[in-house]
Short mmCIF file of C-alpha atoms in Angstrom, two decimals:
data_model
loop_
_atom_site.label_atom_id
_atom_site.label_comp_id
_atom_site.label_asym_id
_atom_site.label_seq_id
_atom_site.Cartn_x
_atom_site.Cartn_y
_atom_site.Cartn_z
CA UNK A 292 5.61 -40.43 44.74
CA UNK A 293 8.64 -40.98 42.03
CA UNK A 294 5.78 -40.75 38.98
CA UNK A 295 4.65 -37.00 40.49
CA UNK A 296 7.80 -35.92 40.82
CA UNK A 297 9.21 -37.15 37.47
CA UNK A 298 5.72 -35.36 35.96
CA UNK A 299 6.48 -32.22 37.67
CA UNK A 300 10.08 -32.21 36.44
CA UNK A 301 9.38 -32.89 33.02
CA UNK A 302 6.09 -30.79 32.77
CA UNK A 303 8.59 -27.38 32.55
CA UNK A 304 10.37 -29.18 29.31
CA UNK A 305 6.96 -30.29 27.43
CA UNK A 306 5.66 -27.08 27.79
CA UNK A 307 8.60 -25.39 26.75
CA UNK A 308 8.77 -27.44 23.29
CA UNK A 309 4.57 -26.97 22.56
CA UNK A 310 5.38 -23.34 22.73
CA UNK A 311 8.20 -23.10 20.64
CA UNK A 312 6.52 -25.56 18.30
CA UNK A 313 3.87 -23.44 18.04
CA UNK A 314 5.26 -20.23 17.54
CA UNK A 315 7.64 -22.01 14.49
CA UNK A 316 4.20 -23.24 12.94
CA UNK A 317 2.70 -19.51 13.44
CA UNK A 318 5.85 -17.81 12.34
CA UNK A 319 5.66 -19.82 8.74
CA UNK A 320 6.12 -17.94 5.74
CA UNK A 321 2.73 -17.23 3.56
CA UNK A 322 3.32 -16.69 -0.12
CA UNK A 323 0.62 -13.97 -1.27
CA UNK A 324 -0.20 -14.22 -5.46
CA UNK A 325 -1.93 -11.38 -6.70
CA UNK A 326 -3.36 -11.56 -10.31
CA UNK A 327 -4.95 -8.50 -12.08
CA UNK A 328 -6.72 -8.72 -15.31
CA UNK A 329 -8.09 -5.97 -16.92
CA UNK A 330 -10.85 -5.91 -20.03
CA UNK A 331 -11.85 -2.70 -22.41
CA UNK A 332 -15.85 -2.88 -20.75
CA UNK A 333 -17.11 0.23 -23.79
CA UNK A 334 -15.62 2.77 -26.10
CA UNK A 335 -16.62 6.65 -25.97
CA UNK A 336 -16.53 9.21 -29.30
CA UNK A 337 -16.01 12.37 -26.95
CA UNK A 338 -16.04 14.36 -29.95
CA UNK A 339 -13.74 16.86 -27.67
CA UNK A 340 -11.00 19.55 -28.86
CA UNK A 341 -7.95 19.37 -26.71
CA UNK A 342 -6.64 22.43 -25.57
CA UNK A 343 -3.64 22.27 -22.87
CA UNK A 344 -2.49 18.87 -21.46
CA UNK A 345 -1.23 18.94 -17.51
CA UNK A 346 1.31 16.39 -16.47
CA UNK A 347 1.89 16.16 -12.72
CA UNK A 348 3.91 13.84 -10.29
CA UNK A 349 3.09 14.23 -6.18
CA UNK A 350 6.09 12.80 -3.84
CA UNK A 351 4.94 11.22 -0.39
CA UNK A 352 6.98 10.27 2.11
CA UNK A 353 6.91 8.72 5.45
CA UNK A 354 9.24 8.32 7.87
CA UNK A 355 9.19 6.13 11.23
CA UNK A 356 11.75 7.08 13.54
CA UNK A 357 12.77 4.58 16.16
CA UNK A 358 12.59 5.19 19.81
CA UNK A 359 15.25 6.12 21.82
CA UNK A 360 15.68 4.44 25.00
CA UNK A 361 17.45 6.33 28.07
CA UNK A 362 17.85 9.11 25.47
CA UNK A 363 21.49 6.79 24.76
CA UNK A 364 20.87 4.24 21.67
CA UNK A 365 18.35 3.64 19.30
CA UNK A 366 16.82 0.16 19.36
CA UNK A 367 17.26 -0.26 15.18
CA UNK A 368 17.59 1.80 12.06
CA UNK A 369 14.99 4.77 11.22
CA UNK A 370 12.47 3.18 8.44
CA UNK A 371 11.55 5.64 5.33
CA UNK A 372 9.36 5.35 2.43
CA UNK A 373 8.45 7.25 -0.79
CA UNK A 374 5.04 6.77 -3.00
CA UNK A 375 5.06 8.65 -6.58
CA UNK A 376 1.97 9.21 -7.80
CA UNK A 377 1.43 11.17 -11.20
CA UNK A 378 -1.36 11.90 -12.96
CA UNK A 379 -2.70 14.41 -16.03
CA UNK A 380 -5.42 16.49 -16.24
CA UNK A 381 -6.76 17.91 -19.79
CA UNK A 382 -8.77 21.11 -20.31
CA UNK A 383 -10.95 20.82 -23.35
CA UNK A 384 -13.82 22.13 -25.39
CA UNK A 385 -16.79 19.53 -26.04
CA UNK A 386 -17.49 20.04 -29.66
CA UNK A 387 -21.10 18.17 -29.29
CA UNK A 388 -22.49 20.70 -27.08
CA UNK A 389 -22.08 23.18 -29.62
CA UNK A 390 -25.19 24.51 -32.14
CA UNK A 391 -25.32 26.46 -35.66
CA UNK A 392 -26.04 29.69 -33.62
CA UNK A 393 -22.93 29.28 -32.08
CA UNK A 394 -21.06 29.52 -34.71
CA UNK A 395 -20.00 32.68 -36.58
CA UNK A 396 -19.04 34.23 -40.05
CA UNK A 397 -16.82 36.96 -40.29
CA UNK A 398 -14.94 38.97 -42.61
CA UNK A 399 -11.75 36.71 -42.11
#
């Protein structure tokens, strides 16, 4: 009788330290290494005249806005975030494409 009852009062406590042994060895840190390598695979002759160059940037933002409980206090701080992303675009003429009948003489 004094071995069930010590079991069932110290059952609660060994319980109680496997879970919060177990959520210490889930909440571990993980490092994360990313490597990026990158290699010239082929070079192109475009054989391409240039004519105008565009230059453009995009702003993108998001914003999480924490809820509001009893319409009285927010439960943290309102989270924001902002990607850049650019990029350039080039309008050209391909010179290969063209042929002798193409081209012509004039006075000047």
């Amino acid at each position: 009788m004094r071995t069930i009852r010590f079991i069932l009062l110290i059952l609660p406590w060994l319980l109680l330290v496997g879970y919060l042994v177990k959520e210490n060895l889930d909440s571990a840190e993980t490092t994360v290494e990313i490597e990026t390598t990158a290699i010239l695979q082929e070079v192109e002759a475009l054989g391409k005249l240039e004519l105008v160059k565009y230059n453009f940037k995009e702003i993108t933002e998001l914003k999480e806005i924490s809820k509001k409980y009893l319409q009285i206090f927010q439960l943290g701080p309102d989270s924001k975030i902002a990607l850049i992303s650019s990029g350039e675009a080039v309008g050209c003429i391909d010179m290969t494409q063209l042929k002798l009948d193409d081209i012509r003489k004039e006075k000047d």
